[in-house]
Short mmCIF file of C-alpha atoms in Angstrom, two decimals:
data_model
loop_
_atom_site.label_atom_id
_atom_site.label_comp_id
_atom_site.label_asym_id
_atom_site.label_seq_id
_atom_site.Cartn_x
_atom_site.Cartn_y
_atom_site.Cartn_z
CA UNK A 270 -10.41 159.80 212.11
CA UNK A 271 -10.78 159.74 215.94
CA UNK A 272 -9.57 162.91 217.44
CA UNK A 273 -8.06 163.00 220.81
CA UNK A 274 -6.07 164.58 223.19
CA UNK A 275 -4.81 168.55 223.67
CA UNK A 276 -6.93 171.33 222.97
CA UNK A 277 -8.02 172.49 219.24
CA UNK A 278 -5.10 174.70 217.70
CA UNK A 279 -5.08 175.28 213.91
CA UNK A 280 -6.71 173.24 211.47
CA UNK A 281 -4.16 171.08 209.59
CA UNK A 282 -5.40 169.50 206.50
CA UNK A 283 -3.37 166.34 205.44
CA UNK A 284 -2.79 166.43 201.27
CA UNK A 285 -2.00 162.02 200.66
CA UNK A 286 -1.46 161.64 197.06
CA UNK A 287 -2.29 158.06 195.76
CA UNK A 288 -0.84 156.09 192.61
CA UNK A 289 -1.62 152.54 192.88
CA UNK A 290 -0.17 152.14 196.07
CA UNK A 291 -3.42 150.59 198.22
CA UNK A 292 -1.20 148.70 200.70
CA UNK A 293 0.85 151.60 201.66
CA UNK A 294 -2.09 154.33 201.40
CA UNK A 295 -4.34 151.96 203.84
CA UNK A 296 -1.34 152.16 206.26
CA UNK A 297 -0.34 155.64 206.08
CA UNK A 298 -4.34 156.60 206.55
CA UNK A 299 -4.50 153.99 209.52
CA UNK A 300 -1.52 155.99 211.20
CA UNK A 301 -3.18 159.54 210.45
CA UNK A 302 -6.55 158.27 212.27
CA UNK A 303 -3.83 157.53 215.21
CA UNK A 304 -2.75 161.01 215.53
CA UNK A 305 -3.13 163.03 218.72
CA UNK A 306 -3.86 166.12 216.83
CA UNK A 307 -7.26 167.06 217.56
CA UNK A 308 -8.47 169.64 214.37
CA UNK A 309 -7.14 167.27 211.47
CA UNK A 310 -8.86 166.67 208.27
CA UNK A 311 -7.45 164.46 205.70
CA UNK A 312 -7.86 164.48 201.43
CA UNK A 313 -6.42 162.10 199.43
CA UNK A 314 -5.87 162.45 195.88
CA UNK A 315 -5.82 159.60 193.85
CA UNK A 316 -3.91 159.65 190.19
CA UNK A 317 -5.87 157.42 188.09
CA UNK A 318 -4.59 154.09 190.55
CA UNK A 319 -6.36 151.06 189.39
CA UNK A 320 -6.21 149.10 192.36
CA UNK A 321 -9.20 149.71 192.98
CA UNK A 322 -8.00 152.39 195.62
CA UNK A 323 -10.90 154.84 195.40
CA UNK A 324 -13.31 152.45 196.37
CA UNK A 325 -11.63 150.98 198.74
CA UNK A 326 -10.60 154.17 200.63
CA UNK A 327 -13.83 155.43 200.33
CA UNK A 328 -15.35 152.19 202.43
CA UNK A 329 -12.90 152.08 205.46
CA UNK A 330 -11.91 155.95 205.26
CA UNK A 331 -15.67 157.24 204.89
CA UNK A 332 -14.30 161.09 206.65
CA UNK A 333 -11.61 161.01 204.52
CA UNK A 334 -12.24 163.81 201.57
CA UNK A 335 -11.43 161.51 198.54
CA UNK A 336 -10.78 163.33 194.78
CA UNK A 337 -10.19 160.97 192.06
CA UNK A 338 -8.52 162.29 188.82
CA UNK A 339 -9.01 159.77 187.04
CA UNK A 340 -5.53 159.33 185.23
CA UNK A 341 -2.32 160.27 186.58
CA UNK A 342 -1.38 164.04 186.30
CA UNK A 343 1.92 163.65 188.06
CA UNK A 344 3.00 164.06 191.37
CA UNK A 345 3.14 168.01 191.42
CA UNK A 346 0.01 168.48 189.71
CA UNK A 347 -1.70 165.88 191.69
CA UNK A 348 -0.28 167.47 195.15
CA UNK A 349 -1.35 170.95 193.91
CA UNK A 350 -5.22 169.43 193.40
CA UNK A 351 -4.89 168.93 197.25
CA UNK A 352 -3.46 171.65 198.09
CA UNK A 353 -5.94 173.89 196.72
CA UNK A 354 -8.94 171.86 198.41
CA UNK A 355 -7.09 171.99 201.54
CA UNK A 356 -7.21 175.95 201.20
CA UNK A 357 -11.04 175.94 200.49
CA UNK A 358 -11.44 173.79 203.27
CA UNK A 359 -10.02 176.84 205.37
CA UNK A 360 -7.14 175.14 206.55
CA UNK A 361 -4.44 177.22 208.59
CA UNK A 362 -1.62 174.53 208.17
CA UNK A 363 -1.27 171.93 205.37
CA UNK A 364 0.89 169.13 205.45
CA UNK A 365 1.93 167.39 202.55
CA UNK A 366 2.36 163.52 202.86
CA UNK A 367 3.26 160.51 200.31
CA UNK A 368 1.48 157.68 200.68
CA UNK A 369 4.39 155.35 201.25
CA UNK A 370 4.47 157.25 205.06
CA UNK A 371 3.29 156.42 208.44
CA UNK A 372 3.84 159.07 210.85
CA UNK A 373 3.87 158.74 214.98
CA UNK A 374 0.94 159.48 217.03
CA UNK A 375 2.44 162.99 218.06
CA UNK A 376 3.78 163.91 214.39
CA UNK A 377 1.89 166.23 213.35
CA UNK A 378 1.13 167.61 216.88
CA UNK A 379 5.06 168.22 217.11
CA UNK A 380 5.39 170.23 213.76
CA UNK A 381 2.81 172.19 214.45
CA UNK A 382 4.21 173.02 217.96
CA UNK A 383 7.62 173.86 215.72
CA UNK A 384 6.15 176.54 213.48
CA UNK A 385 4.44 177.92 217.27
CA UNK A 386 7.81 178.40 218.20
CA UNK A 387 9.16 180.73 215.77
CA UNK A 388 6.86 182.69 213.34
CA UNK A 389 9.15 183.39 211.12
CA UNK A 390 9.68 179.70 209.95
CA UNK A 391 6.97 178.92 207.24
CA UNK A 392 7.68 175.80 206.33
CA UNK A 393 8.72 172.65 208.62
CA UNK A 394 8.83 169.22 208.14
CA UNK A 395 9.71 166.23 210.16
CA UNK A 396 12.72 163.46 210.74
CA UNK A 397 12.18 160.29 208.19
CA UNK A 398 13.36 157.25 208.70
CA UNK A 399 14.13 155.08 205.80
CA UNK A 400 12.64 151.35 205.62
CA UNK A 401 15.57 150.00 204.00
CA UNK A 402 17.91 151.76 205.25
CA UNK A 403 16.68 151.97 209.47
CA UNK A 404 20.53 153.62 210.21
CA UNK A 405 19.76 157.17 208.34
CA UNK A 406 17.32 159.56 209.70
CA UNK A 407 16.83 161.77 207.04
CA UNK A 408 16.61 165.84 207.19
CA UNK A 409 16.28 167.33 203.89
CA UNK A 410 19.71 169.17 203.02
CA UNK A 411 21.52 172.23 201.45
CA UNK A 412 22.72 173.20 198.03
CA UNK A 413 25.77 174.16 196.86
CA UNK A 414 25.22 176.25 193.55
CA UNK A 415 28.70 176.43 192.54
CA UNK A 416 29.25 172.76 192.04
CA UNK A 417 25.29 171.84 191.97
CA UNK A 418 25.50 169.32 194.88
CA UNK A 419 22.84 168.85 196.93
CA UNK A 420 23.56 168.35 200.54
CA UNK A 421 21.44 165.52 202.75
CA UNK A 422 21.85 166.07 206.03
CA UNK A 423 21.13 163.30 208.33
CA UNK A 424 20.17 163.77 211.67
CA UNK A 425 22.39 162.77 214.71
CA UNK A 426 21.33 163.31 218.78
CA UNK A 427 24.14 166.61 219.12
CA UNK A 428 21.51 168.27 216.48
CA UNK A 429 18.89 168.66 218.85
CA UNK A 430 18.15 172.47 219.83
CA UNK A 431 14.33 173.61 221.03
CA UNK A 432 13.29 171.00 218.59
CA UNK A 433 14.00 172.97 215.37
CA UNK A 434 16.73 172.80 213.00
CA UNK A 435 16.93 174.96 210.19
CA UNK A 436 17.86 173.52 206.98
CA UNK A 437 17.67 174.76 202.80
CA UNK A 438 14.64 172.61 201.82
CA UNK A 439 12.20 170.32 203.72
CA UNK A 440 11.73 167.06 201.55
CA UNK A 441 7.81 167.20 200.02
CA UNK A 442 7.45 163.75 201.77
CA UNK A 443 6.52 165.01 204.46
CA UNK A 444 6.28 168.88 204.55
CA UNK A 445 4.13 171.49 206.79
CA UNK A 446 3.39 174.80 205.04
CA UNK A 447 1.44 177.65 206.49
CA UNK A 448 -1.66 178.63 204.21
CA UNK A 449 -0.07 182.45 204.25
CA UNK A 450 3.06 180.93 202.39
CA UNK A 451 0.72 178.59 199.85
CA UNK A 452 -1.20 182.39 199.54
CA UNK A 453 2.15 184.39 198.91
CA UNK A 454 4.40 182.07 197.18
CA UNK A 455 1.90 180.36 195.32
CA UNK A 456 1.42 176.02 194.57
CA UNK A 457 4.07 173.58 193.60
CA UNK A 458 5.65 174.84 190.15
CA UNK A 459 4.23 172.04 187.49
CA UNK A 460 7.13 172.18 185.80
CA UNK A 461 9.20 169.78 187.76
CA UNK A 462 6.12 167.33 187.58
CA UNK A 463 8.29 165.42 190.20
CA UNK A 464 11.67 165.79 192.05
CA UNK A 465 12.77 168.94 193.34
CA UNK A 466 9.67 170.51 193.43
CA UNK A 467 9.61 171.01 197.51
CA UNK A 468 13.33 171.88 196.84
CA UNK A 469 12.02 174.94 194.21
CA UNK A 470 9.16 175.50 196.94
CA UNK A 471 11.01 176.09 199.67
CA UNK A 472 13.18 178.54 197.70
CA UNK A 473 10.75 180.62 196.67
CA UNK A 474 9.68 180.81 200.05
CA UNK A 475 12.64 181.73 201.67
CA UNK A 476 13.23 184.25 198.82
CA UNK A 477 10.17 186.12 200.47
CA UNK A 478 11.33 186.01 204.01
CA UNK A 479 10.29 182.60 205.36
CA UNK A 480 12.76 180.21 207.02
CA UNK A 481 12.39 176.75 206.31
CA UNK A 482 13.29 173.73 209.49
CA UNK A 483 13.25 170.42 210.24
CA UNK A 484 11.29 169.47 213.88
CA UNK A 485 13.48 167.01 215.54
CA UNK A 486 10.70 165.85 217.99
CA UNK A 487 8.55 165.15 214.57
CA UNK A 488 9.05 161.62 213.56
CA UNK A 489 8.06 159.68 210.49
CA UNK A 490 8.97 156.38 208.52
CA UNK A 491 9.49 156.64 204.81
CA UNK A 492 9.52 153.70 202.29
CA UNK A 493 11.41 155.30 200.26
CA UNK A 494 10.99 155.16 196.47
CA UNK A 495 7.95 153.01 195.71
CA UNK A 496 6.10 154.38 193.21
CA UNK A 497 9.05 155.79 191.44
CA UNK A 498 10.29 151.88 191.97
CA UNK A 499 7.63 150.83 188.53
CA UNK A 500 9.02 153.39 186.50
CA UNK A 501 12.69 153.28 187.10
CA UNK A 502 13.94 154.93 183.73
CA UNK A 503 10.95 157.77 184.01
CA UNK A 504 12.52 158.56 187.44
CA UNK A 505 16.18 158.59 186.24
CA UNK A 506 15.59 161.10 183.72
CA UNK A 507 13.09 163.60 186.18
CA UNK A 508 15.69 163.42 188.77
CA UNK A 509 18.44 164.68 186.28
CA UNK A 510 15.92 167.01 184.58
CA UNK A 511 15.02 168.72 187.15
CA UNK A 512 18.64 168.78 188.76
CA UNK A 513 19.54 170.77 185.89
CA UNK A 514 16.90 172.80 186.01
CA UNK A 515 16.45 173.29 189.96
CA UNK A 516 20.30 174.44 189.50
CA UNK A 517 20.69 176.34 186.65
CA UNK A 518 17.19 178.64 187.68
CA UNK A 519 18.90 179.34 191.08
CA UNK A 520 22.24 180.26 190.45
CA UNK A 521 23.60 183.46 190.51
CA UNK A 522 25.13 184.25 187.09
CA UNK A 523 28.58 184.42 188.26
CA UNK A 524 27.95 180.92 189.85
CA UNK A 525 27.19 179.66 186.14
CA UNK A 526 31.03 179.60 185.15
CA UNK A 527 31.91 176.79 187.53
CA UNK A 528 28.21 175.51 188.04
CA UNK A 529 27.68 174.49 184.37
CA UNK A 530 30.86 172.51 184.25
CA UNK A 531 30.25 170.89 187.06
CA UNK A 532 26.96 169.53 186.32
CA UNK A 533 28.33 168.29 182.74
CA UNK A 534 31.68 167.06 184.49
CA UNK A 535 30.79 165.41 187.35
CA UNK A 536 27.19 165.13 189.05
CA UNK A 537 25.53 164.14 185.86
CA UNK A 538 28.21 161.07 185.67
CA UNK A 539 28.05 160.66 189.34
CA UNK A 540 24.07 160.64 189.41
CA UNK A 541 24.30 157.70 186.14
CA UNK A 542 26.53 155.71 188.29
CA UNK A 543 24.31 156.06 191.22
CA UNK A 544 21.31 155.39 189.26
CA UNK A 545 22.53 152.34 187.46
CA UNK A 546 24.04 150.64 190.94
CA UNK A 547 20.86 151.43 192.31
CA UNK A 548 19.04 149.85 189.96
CA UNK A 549 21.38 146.58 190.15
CA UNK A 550 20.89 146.26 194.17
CA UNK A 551 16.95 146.75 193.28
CA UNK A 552 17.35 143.40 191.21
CA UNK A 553 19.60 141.62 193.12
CA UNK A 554 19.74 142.25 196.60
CA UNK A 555 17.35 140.38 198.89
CA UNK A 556 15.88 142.64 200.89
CA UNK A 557 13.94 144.31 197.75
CA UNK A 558 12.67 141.09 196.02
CA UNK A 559 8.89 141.74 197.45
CA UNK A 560 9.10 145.43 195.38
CA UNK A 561 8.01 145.63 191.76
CA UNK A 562 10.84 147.45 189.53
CA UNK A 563 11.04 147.71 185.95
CA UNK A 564 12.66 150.05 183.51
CA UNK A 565 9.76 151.94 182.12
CA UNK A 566 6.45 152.16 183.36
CA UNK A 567 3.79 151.50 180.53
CA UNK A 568 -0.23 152.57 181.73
CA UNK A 569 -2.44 150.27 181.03
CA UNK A 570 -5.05 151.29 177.64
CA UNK A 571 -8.50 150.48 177.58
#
């Protein structure tokens, strides 16, 4: 990946995990060569795809690091693998980035220009826009741990301050950590395997000082929910799992009396309903007829 334009600042090594997603790893790796960051190294880690991605990647993206695991250790796990090459590859910033992204030119240039700003914020990531849904420019969001909501917060012109909003959790989409936060706080917890991991990251993180923001100058488009789009009943139950579990391990034990009920009550329901009219639009609706859905994703056995 060319680099070009300002001066050398940290090294920032890109983490893109891969799970047979060739199409939109080609283009997210195409948009990374295209960044104006000049000391930018890249490692993709791919989950076992068999799309032949590995080989593939390794022709057009020769720079690119490439580890292949071989099978598919789940999104945290495979995310930590990268995360821990990026640290022996000295990095100063890492930035963590699905596959289904393409960021601008000046993405990653503008994040790391947010965390200049403010050296107390260890953890920043950037405003997505959805594919499907071009209207919402996503943030991250907030919790609320008696009721165990979870805020989005969507980003509107009147939110603009020195480029930096602060916000509860940056979504792992697309999420710049410092390497002294990766050395105090430690990797992505393994337990979630996926879903709410950045959301338990950023936590921990901000138990130990660090603030976490959103750089509104940082832009990024997000096809939200392909992979997790071939394995729609896997995703339905980590999304609740970990809900539940993200919740309950956060609370404060006087926040349990209303936070329990809650869950049980009304966001559990709530998230079915969701889930099952989501799944219905997936099927029906026009505009997703090119994506691949079904209700349980079955690997392929030799």
């Amino acid at each position: 990946c060319a680099s070009r334009g300002a001066k050398a600042l940290e090294k920032v090594v890109v983490v893109v995990l891969s799970w047979n997603g060739l199409e939109d790893t080609l283009e997210c790796l195409k948009s990374l060569c295209q960044s104006d960051y000049p000391n930018l190294q890249i490692v993709v880690v791919d989950n076992g795809s068999e799309d032949g991605s590995c080989a593939v990647i390794a022709e057009l993206f020769p720079q690119v690091t490439l580890i292949a695991n071989g099978r598919n250790l789940g999104f945290v796990r495979g995310n930590n693998i990268g995360l821990d090459a990026g640290l022996r590859m000295h990095a100063d910033l890492l930035l963590l980035l699905n596959n289904d992204t393409v960021v601008e030119p000046d993405c990653i240039n503008e994040l790391v220009r947010a965390l200049g700003q403010d050296e107390a914020i260890g953890i920043v990531g950037p405003l997505m826009q959805r594919t499907l849904r071009p209207d919402l420019i996503d943030m991250g969001g907030d919790f609320d741990f008696w009721t165990g909501a979870v805020i989005l917060r969507h980003f509107v012109p009147a939110m603009e301050c020195n480029g930096l909003f602060p916000i509860s959790y940056v979504w792992g989409c697309g999420l710049m950590v410092r390497r002294e936060v990766l050395e105090r706080v430690g990797l992505l917890d393994e337990r979630y395997i996926a879903y709410y991991e950045d959301a338990d990251f950023c936590m921990r993180a901000r138990a130990l000082g660090y603030g976490t923001a959103v750089a509104t100058r940082a832009r990024m488009l997000h096809k939200v929910g392909r992979s997790g789009e071939r394995r729609f009943l896997w995703q339905t139950y980590m999304r609740l799992r970990n809900h539940i579990l993200f919740f309950v391990s956060y609370a404060r034990p006087y926040q349990l009396f209303t936070l329990v009920p809650a869950l049980v009550v009304y966001q559990i329901p709530v998230m079915l309903l969701r889930t099952a009219r989501l799944y219905l639009a997936r099927k029906l609706m026009p505009r997703y007829k090119q994506r691949p859905i079904s209700l349980w994703y079955r690997a392929k056995r030799e």
